[in-house]
mmCIF file of C-alpha atoms in Angstrom:
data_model
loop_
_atom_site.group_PDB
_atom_site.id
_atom_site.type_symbol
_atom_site.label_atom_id
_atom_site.label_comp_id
_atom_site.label_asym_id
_atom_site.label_seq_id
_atom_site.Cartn_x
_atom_site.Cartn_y
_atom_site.Cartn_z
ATOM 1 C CA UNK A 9 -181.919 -40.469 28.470
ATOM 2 C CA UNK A 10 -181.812 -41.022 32.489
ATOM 3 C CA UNK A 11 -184.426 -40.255 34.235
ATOM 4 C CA UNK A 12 -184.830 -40.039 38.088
ATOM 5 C CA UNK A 13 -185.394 -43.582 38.893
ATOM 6 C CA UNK A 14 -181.816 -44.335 37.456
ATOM 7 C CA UNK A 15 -179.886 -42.509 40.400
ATOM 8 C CA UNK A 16 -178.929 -45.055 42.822
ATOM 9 C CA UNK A 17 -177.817 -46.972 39.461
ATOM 10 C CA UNK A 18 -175.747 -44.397 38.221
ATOM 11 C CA UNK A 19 -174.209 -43.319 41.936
ATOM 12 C CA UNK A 20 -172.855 -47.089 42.042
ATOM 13 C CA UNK A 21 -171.570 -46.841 38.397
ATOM 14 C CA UNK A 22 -169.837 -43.600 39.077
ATOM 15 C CA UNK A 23 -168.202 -45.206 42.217
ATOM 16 C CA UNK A 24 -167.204 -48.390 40.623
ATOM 17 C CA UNK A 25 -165.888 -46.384 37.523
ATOM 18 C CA UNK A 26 -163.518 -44.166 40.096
ATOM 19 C CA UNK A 27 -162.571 -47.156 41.977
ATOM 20 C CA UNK A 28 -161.722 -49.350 39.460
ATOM 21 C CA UNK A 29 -159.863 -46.839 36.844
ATOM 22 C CA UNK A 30 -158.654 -43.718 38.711
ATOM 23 C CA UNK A 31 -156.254 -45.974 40.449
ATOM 24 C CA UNK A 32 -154.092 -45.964 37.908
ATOM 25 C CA UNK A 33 -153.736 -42.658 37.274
ATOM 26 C CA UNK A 34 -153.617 -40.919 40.703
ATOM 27 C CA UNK A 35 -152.418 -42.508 44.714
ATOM 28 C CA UNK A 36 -154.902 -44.733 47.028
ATOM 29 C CA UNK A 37 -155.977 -41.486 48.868
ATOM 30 C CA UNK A 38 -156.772 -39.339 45.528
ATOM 31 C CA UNK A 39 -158.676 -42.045 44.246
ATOM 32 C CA UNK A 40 -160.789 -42.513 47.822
ATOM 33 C CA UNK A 41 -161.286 -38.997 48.060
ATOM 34 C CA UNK A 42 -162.398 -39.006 44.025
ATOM 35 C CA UNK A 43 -164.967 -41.825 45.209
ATOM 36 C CA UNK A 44 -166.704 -39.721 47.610
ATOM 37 C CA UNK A 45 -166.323 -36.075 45.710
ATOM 38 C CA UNK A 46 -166.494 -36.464 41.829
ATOM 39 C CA UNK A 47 -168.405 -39.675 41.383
ATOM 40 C CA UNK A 48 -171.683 -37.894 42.169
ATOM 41 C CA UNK A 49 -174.748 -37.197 39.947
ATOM 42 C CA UNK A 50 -175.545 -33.750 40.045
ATOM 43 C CA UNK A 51 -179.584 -34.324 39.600
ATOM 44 C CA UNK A 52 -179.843 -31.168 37.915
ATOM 45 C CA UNK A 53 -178.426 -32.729 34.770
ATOM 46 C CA UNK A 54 -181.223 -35.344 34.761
ATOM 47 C CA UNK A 55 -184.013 -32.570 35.907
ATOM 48 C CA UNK A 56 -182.753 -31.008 32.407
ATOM 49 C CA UNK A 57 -183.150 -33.602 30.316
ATOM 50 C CA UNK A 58 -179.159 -33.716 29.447
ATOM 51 C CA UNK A 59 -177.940 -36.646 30.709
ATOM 52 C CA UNK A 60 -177.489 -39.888 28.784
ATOM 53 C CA UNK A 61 -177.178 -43.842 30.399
ATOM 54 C CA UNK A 62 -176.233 -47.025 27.978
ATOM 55 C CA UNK A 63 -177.329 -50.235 28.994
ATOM 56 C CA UNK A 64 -176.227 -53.711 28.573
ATOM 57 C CA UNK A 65 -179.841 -55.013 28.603
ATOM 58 C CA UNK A 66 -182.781 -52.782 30.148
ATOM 59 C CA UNK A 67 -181.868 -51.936 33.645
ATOM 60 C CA UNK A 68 -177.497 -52.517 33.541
ATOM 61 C CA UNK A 69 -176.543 -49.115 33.623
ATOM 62 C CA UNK A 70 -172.733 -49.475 32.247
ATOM 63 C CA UNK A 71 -172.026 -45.671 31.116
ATOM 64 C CA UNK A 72 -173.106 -42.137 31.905
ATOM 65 C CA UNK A 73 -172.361 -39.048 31.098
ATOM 66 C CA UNK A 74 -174.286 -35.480 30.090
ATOM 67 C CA UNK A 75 -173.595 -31.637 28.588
ATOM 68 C CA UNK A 76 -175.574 -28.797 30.427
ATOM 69 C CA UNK A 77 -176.521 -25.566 29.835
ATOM 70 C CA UNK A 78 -175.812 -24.436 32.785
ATOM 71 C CA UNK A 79 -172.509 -22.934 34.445
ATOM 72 C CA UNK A 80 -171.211 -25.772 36.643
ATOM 73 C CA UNK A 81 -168.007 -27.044 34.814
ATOM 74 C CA UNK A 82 -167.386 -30.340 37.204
ATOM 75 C CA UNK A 83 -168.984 -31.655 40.691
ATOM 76 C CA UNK A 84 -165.375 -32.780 42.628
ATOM 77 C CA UNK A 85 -165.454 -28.774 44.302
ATOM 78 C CA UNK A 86 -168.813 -28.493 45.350
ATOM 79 C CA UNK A 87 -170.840 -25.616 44.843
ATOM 80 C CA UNK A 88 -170.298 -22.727 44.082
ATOM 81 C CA UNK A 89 -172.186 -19.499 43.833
ATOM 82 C CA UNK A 90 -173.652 -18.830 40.045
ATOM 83 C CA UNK A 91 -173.495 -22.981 38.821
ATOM 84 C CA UNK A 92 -177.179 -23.169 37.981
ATOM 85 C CA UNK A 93 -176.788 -20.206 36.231
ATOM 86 C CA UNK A 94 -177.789 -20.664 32.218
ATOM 87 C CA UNK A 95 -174.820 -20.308 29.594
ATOM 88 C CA UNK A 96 -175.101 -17.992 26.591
ATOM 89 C CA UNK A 97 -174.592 -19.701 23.569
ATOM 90 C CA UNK A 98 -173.828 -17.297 21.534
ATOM 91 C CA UNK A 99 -170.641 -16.534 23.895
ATOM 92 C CA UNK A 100 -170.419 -19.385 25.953
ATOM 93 C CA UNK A 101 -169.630 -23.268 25.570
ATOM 94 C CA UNK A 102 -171.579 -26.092 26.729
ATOM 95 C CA UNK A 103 -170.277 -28.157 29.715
ATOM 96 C CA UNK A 104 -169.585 -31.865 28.921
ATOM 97 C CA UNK A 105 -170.292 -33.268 33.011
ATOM 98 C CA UNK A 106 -169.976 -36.254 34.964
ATOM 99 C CA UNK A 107 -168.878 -39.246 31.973
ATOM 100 C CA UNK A 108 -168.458 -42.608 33.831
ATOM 101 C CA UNK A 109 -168.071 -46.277 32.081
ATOM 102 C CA UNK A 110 -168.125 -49.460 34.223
ATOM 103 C CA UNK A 111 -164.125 -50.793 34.231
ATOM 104 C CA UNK A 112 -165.859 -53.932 32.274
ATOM 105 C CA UNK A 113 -166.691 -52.148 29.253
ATOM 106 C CA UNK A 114 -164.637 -49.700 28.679
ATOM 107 C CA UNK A 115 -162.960 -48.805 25.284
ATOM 108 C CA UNK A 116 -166.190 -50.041 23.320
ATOM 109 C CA UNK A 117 -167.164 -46.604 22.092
ATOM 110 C CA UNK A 118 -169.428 -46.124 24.408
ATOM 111 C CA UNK A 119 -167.610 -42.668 25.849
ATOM 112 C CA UNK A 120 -167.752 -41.561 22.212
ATOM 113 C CA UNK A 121 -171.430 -42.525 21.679
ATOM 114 C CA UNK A 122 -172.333 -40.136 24.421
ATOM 115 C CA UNK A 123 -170.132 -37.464 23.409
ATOM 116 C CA UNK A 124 -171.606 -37.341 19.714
ATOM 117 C CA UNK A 125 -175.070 -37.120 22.069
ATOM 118 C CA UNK A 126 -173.946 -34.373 24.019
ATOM 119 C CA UNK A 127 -172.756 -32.509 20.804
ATOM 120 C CA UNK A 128 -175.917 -33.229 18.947
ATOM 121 C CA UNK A 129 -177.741 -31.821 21.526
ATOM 122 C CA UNK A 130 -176.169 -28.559 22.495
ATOM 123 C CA UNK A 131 -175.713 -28.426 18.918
ATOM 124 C CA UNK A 132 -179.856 -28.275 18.424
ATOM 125 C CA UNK A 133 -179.810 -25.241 21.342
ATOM 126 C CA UNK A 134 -177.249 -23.266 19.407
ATOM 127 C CA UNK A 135 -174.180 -23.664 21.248
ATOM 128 C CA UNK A 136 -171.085 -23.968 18.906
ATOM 129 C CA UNK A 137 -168.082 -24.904 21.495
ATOM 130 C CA UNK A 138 -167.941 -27.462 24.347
ATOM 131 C CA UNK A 139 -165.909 -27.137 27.295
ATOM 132 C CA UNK A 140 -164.915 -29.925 30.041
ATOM 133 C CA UNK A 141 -162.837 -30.690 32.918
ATOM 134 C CA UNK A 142 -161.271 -34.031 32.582
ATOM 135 C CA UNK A 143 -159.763 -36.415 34.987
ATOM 136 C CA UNK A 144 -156.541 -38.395 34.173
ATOM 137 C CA UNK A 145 -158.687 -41.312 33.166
ATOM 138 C CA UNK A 146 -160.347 -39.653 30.598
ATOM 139 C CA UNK A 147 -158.068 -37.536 29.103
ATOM 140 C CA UNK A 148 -157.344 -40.414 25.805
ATOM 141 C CA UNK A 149 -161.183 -40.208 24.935
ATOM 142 C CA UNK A 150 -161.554 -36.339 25.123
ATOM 143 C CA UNK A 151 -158.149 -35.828 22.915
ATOM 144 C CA UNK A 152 -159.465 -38.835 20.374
ATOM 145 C CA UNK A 153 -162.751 -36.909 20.193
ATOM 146 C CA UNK A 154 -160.961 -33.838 19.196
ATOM 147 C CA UNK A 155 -160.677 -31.755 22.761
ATOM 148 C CA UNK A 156 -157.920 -29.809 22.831
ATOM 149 C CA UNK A 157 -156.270 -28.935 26.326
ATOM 150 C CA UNK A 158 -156.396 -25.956 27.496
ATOM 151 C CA UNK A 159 -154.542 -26.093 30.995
ATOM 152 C CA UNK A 160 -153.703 -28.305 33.620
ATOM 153 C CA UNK A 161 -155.547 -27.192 37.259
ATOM 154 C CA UNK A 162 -154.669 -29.263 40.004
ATOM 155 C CA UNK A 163 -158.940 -29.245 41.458
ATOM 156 C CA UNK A 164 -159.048 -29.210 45.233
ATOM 157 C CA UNK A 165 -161.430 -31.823 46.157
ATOM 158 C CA UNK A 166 -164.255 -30.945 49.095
ATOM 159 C CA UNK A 167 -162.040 -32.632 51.860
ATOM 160 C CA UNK A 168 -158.592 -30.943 50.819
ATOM 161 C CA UNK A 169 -157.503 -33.478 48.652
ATOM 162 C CA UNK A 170 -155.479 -32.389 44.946
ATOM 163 C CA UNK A 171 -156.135 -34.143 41.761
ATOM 164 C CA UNK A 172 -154.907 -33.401 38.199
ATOM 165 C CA UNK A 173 -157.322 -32.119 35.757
ATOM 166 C CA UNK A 174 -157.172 -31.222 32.343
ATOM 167 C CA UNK A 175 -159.326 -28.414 31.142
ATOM 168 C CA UNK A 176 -160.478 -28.870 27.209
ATOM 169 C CA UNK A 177 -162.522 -27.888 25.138
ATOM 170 C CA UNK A 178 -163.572 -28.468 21.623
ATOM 171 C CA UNK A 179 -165.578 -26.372 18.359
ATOM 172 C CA UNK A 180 -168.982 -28.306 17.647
ATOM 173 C CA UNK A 181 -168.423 -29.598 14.197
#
């Protein structure tokens, strides 16, 4: 579980992530713009207790990623009004946010390991569906974990830049 004092950690693993995979899946200025707009922690997943790190050895932060109960689907838009509002679970799915592996070490299950955490958990708080917005990058994982797409947004980054996303979303089994 990450805790506060893994944030600058994680902000560099999120950056290094974007940098070194979005590149090939979107253009030079898509991928600077990601850099900046989605590879940020939204602290409100760690203040929850929803957000999981694996290490290498103790303090080599090489993947991230976290559900939440809350309404915020995906950070690359900024705010917007009714985010930190809590989800129903009886009606509502769970938000898988912000999954990031170092370029080094992906494809070693890690993505999966913290999806099966995410799952457990909103699992234990009664949710039954999660939902996510995935980048290009990600897209493989999510569909080998089972997501399902639901459509295809382009997401309008904070300083006008367009990215492809793929909304999904998946039945907790």
């Amino acid at each position: 579980m990450a805790n506060t004092a893994d944030t600058e950690q994680i902000t560099a693993l999120m950056r290094d992530s974007v940098l070194g995979l979005f590149g090939h899946f979107y253009d030079e200025r898509q991928t600077a713009s990601a850099a900046l707009y989605i590879a940020r922690l939204d602290p409100q997943l760690i203040e929850d207790g929803t957000y999981f790190i694996h290490e290498t050895a103790p303090g080599r932060i090489v993947a991230c990623g976290g559900w939440s109960r809350r309404a915020k689907l995906h950070a690359g838009a900024g705010d917007a009004l009714g985010d930190e509002r809590l989800l129903d679970p009886d009606t509502e799915s769970a938000r898988v946010r912000a999954m990031f592996v170092h370029p080094d070490w992906t494809r070693r299950g890690l993505g999966r390991a913290i999806l099966e955490d995410c799952e457990q958990a909103a699992r234990a708080e009664g949710f039954t569906k999660l939902e996510l917005m995935a980048t290009l990058p990600g897209e493989q994982l999510y569909r080998a974990f089972g997501f399902r797409e639901i459509a295809r947004p382009m997401l309008t980054l904070a300083d006008g830049v367009q990215v492809q996303g793929v909304a999904m979303e998946r039945r907790i089994g």
